[in-house]
PDB file of C-alpha atoms in Angstrom:
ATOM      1  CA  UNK A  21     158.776   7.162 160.602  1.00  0.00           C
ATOM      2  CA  UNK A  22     162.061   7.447 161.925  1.00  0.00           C
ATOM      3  CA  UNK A  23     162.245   9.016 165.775  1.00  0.00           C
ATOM      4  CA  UNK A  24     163.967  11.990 166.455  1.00  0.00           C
ATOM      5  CA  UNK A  25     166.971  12.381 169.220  1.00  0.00           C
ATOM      6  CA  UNK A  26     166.601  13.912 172.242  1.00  0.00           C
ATOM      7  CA  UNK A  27     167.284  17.550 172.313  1.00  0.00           C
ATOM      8  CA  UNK A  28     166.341  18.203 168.528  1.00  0.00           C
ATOM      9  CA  UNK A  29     163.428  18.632 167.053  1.00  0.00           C
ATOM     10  CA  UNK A  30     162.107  17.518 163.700  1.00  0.00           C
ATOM     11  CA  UNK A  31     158.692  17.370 161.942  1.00  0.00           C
ATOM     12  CA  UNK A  32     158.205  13.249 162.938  1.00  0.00           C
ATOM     13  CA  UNK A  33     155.929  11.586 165.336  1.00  0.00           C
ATOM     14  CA  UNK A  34     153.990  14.117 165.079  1.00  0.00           C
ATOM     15  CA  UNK A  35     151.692  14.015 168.831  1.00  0.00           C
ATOM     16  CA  UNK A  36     154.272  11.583 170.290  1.00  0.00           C
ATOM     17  CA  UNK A  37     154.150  12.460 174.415  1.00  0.00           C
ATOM     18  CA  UNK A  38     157.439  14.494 175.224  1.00  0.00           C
ATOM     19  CA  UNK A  39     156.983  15.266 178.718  1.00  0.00           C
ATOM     20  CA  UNK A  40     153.870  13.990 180.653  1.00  0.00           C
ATOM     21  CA  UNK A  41     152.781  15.297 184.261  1.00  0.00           C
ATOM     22  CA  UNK A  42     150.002  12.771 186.069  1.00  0.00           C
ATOM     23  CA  UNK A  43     147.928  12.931 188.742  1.00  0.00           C
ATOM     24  CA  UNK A  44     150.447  16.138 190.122  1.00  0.00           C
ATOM     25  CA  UNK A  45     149.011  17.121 193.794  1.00  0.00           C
ATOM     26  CA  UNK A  46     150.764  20.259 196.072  1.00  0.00           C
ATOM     27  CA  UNK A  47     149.680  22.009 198.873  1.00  0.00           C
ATOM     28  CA  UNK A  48     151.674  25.370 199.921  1.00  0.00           C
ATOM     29  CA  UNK A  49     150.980  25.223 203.705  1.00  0.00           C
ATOM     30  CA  UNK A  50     147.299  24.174 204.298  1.00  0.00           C
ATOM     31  CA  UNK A  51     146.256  25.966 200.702  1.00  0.00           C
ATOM     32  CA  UNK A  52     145.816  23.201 198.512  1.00  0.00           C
ATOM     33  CA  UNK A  53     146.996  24.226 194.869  1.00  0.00           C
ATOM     34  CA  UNK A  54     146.923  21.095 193.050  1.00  0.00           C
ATOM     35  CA  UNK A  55     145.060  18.175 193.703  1.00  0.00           C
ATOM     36  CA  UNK A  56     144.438  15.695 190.798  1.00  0.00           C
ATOM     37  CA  UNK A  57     146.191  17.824 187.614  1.00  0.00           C
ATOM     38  CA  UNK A  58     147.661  16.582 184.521  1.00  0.00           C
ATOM     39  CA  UNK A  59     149.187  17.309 181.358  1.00  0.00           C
ATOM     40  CA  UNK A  60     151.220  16.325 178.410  1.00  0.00           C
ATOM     41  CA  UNK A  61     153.928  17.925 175.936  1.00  0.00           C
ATOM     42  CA  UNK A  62     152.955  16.476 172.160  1.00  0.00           C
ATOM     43  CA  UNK A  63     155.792  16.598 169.336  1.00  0.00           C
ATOM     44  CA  UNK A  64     153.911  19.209 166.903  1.00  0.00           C
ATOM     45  CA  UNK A  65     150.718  20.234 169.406  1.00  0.00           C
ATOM     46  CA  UNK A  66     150.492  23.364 171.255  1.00  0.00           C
ATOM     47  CA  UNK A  67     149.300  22.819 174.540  1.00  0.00           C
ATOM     48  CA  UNK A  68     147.796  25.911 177.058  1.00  0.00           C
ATOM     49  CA  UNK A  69     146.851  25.677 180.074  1.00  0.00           C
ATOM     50  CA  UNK A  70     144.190  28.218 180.782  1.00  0.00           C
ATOM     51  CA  UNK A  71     142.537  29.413 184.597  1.00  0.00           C
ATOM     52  CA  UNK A  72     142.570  31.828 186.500  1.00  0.00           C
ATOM     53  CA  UNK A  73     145.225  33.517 188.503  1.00  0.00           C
ATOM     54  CA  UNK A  74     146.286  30.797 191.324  1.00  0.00           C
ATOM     55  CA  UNK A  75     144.183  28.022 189.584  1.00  0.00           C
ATOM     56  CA  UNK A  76     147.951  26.370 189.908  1.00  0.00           C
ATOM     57  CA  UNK A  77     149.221  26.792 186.312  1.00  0.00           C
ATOM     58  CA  UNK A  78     152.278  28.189 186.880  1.00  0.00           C
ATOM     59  CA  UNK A  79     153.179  25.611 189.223  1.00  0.00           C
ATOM     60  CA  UNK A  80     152.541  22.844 187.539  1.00  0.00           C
ATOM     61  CA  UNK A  81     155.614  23.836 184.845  1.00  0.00           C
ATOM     62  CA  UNK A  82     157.484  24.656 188.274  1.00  0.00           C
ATOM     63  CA  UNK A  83     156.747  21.029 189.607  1.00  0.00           C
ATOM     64  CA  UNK A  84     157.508  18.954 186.030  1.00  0.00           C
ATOM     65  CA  UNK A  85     161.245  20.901 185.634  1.00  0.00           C
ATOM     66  CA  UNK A  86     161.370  20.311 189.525  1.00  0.00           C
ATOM     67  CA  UNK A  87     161.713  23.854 190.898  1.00  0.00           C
ATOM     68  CA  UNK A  88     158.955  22.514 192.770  1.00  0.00           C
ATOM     69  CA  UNK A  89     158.440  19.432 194.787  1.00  0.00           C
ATOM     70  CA  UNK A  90     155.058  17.939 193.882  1.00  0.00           C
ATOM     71  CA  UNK A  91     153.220  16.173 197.239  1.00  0.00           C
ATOM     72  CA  UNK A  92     152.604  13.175 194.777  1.00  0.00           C
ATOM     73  CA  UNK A  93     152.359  12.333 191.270  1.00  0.00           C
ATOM     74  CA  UNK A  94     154.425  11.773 188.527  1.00  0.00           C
ATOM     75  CA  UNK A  95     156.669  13.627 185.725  1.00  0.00           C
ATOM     76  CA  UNK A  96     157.586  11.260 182.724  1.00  0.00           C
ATOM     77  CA  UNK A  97     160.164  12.746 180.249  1.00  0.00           C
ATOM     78  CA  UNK A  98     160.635  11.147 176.851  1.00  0.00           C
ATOM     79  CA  UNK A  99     159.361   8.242 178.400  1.00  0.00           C
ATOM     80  CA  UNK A 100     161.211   7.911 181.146  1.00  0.00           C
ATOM     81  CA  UNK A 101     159.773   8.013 184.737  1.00  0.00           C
ATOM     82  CA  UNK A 102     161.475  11.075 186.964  1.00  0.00           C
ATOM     83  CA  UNK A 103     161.594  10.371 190.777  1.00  0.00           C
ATOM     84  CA  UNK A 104     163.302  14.082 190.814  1.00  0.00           C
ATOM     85  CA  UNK A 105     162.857  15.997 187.890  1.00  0.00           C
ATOM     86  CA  UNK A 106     165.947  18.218 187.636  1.00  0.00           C
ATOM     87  CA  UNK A 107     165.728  20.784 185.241  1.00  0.00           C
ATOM     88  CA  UNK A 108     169.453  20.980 184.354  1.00  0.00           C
ATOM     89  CA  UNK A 109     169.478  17.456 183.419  1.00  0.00           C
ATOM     90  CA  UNK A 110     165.941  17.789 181.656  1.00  0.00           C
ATOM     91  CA  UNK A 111     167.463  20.841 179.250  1.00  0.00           C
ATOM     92  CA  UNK A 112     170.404  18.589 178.806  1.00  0.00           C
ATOM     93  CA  UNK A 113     167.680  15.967 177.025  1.00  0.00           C
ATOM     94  CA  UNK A 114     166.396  18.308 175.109  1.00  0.00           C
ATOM     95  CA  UNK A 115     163.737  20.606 177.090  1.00  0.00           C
ATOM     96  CA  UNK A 116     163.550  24.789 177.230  1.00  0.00           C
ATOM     97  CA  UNK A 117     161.712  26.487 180.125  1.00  0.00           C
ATOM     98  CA  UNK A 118     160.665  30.159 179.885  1.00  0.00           C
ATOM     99  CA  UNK A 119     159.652  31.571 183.444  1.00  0.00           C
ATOM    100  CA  UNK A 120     157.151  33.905 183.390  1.00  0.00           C
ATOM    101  CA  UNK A 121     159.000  37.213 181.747  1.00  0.00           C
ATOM    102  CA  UNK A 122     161.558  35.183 179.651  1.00  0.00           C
ATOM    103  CA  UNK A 123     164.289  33.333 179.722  1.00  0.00           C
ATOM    104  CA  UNK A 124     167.206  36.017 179.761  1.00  0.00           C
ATOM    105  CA  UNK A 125     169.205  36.650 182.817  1.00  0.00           C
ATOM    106  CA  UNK A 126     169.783  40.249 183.553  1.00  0.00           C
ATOM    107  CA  UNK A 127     173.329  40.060 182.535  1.00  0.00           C
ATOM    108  CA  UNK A 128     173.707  39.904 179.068  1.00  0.00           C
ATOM    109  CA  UNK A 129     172.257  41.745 175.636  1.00  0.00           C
ATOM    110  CA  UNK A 130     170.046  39.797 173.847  1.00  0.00           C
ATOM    111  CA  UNK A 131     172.863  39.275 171.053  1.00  0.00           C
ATOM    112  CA  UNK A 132     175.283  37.758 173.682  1.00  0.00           C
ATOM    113  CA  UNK A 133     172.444  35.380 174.249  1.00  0.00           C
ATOM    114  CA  UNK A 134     171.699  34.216 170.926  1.00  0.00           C
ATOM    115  CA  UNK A 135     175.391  34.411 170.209  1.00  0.00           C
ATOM    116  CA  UNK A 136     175.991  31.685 173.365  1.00  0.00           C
ATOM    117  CA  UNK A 137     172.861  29.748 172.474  1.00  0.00           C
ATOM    118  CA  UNK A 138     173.979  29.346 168.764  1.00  0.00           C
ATOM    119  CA  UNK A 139     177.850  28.136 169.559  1.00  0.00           C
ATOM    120  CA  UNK A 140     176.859  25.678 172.125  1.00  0.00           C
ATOM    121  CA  UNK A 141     174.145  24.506 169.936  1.00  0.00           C
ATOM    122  CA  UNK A 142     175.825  24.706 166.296  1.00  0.00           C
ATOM    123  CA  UNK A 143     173.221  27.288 165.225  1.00  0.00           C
ATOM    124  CA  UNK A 144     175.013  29.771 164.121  1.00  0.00           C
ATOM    125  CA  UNK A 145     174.116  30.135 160.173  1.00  0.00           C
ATOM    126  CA  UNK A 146     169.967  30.411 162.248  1.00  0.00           C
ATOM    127  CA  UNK A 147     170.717  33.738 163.688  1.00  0.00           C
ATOM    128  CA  UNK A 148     170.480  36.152 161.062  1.00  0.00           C
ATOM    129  CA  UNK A 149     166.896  34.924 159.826  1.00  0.00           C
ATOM    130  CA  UNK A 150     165.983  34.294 163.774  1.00  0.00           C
ATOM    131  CA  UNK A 151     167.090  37.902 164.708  1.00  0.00           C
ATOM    132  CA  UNK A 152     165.050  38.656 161.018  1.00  0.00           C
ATOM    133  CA  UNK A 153     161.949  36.596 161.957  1.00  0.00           C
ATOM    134  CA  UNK A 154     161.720  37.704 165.131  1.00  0.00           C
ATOM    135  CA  UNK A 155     162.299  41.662 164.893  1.00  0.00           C
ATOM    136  CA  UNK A 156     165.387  41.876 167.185  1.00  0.00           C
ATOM    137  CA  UNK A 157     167.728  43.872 164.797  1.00  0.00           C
ATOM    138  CA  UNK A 158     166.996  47.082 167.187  1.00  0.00           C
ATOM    139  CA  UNK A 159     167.268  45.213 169.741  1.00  0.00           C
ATOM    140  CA  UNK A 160     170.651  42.944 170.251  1.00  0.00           C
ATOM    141  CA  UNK A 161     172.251  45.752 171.967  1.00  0.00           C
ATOM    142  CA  UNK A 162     169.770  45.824 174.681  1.00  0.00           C
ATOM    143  CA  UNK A 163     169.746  44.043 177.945  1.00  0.00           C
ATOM    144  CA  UNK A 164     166.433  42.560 179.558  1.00  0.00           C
ATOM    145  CA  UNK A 165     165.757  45.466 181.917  1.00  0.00           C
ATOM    146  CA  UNK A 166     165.599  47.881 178.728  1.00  0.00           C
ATOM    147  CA  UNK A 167     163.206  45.565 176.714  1.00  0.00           C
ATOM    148  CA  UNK A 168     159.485  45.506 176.884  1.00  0.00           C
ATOM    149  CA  UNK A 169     157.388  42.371 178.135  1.00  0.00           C
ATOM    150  CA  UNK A 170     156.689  41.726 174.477  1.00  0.00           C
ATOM    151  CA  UNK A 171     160.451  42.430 173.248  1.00  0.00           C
ATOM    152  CA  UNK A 172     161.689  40.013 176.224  1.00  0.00           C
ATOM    153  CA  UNK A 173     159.132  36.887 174.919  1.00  0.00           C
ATOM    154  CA  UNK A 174     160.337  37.315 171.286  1.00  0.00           C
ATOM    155  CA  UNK A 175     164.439  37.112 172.318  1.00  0.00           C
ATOM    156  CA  UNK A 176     163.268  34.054 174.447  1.00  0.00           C
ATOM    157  CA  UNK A 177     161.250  32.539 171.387  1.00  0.00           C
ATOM    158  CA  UNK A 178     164.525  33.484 169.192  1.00  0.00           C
ATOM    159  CA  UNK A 179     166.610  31.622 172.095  1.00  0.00           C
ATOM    160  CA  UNK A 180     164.233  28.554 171.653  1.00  0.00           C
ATOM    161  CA  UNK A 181     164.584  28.226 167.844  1.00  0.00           C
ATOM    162  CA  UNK A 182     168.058  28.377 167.684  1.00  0.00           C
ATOM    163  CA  UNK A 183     168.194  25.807 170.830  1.00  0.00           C
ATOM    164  CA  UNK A 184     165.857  23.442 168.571  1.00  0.00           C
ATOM    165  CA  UNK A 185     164.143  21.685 172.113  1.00  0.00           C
ATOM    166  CA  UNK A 186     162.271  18.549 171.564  1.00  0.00           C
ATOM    167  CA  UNK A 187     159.897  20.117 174.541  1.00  0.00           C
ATOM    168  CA  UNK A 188     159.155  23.980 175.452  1.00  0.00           C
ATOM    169  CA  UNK A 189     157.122  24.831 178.688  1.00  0.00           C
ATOM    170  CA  UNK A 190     156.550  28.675 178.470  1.00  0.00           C
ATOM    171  CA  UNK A 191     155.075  30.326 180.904  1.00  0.00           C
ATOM    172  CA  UNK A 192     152.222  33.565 180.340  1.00  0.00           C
ATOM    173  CA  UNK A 193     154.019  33.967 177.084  1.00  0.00           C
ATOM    174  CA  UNK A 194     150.971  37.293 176.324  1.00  0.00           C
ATOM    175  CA  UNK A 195     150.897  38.509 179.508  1.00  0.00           C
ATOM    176  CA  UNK A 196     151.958  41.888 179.474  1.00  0.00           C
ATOM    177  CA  UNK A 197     152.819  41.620 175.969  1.00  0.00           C
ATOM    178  CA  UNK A 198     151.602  44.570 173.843  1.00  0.00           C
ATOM    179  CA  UNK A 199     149.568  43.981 170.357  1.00  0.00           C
ATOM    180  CA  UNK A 200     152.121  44.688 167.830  1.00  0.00           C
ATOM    181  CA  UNK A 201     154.884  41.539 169.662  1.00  0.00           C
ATOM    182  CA  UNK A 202     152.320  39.464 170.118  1.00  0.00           C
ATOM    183  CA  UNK A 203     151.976  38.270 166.174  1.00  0.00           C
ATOM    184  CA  UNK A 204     155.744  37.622 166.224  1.00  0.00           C
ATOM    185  CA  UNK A 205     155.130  35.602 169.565  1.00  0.00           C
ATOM    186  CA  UNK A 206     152.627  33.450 167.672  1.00  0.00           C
ATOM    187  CA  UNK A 207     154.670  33.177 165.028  1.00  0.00           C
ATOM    188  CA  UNK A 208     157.748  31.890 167.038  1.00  0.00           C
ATOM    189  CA  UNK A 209     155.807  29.306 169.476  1.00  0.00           C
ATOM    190  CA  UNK A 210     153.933  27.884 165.686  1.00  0.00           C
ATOM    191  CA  UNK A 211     157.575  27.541 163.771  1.00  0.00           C
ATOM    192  CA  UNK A 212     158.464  25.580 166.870  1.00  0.00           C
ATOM    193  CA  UNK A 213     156.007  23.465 166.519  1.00  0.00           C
ATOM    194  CA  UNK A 214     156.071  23.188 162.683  1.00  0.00           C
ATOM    195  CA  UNK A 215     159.397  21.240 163.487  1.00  0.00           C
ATOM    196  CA  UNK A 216     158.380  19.277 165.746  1.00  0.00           C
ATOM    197  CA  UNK A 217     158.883  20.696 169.298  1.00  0.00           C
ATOM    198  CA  UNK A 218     156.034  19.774 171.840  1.00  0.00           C
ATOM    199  CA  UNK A 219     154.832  22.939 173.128  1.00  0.00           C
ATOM    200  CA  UNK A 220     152.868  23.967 176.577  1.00  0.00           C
ATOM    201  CA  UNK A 221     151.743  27.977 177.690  1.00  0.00           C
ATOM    202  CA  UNK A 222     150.279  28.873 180.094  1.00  0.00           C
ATOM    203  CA  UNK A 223     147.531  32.185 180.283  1.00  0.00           C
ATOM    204  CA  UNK A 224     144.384  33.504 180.964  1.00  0.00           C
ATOM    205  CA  UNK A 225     144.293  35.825 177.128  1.00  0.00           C
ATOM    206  CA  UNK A 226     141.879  34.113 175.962  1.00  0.00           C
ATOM    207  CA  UNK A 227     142.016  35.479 172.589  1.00  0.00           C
ATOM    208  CA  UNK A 228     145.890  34.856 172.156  1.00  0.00           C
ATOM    209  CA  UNK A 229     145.576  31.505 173.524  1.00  0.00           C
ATOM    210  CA  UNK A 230     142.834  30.258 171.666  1.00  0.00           C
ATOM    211  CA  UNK A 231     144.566  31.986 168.112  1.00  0.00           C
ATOM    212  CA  UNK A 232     147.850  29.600 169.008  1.00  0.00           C
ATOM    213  CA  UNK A 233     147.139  27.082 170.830  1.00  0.00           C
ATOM    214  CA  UNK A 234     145.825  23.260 169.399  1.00  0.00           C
ATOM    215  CA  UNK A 235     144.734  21.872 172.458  1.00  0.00           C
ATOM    216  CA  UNK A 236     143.332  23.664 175.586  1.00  0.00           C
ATOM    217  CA  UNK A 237     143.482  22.305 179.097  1.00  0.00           C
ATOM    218  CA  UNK A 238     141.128  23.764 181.781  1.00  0.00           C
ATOM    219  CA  UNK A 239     142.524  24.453 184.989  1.00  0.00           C
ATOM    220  CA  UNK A 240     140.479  24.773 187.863  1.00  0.00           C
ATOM    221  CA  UNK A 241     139.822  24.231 191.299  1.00  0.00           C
ATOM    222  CA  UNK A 242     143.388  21.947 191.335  1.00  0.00           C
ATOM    223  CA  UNK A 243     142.590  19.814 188.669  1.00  0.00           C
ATOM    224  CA  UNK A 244     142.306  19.427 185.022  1.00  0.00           C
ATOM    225  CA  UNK A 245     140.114  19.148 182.075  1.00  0.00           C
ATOM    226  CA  UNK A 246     141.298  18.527 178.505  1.00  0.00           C
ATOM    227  CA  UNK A 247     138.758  20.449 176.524  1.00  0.00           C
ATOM    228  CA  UNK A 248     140.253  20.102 172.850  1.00  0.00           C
ATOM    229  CA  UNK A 249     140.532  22.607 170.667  1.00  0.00           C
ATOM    230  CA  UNK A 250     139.571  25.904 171.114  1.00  0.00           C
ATOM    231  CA  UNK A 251     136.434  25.635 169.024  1.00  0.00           C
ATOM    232  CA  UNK A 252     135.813  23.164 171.386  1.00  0.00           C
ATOM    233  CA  UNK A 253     136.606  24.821 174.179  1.00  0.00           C
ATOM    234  CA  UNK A 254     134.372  27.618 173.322  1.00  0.00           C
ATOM    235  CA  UNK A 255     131.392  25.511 173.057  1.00  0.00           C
ATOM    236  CA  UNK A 256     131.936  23.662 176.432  1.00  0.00           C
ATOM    237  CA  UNK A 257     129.366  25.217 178.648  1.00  0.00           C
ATOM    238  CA  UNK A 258     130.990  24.994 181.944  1.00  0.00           C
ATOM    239  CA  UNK A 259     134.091  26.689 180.715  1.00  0.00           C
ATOM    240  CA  UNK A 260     131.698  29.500 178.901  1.00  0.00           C
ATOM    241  CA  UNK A 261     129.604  29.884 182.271  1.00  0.00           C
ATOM    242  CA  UNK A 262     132.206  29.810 184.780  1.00  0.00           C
ATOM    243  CA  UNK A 263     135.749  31.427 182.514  1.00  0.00           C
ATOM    244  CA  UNK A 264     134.859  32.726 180.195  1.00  0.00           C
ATOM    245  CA  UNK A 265     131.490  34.292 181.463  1.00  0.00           C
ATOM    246  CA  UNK A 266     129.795  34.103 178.244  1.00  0.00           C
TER     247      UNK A 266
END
């Protein structure tokens, strides 16, 4: 099958490695956070990273878009090795990073951001059905302070599909997020990956996670443990004993 560019996604290669982090270790001070932890972006898979809070989730997205310097290890992006990941660059090739809350600034309405995202990108015949998909018709008048958690993660998800990233690291996409966004979250991060985008969350709802998410990783004591799916993951007995506490 025929590859896909950087920076646009497309329903080929589907499981094809996007972005890879290896063998990532950091210590804040004399805290250790991360000592042996790993992950990879897959064209079509979503990817979460599940632990507890500090079990180093959130900074392992922070150390692969280089926000923060990793003690050793190494982030790969579309196959090529980073000695500084720069996340700048990184978006340039294709990537979209959600911080934990969203990816608006506090600056604009959330219809001057999909109106910027779909000029740069030559999206703009996507934003009436995004806006539609996504519920935001009440909403493009509204800047981030005014928006819920929930209503925040669905104009980021809208900013993602009309961006079209080959790779999407979003971080605690549920958290905070009440029931009635969270379907429309789900929905966002699997038309994403319907077209190809390699996806990664991060959480600890367990129930959300598990209802999107293909793989689960297991993060824990500053390491990592690919569990599978979520069936799988809920019959691994370590993760039931000691996370889930079932």
């Amino acid at each position: 099958s025929r590859g896909c560019a950087p920076g646009s996604v497309g329903a080929v290669n589907s499981g094809e490695v996007v972005l890879e982090a290896d063998g990532l270790g950091k210590s804040f001070g004399r805290k250790p956070v991360l000592k042996a932890a790993s992950f990879r972006a897959r064209r079509g898979v979503i990817t979460a990273l599940m632990g507890r809070n500090g079990s180093g989730k959130s900074t392992m997205l922070r150390v692969a878009i280089g926000q923060v310097a990793a003690d050793y290890g190494r982030i790969l992006f579309h196959g090529e090795l980073l000695g500084r990941p720069d996340l700048a660059s990184m978006a340039r090739q294709g990537l979209f990073y959600a911080a934990q809350g969203s990816a608006l600034t506090r600056l604009f309405t959330v219809g001057e951001h999909l109106d910027a995202i779909a000029r740069v990108y030559g999206t703009e015949g996507k934003v009436t059905e995004t806006v539609r998909r996504l519920a935001l018709e009440q909403l493009q008048g509204r800047k981030p302070p005014m928006l819920s958690g929930g209503e925040r993660q669905r104009a980021s998800l809208a900013m993602a599909l009309l961006r079209e990233p080959s790779c999407l690291l979003m971080d605690e996409p549920f958290t905070g997020v009440a029931p009635k966004d969270r379907a429309f979250v789900e929905d966002g991060l699997r038309t994403l990956r319907a077209l190809g985008c390699a996806i990664v969350i991060t959480g600890h709802d367990v129930e959300d996670l598990f209802g999107a998410a293909d793989e689960i990783v297991w993060v824990v004591a500053g390491t990592t443990h690919v569990l599978g799916p979520p069936e799988a993951a809920r019959a691994h007995h370590q993760f039931r004993r000691e996370y889930l506490g079932r």
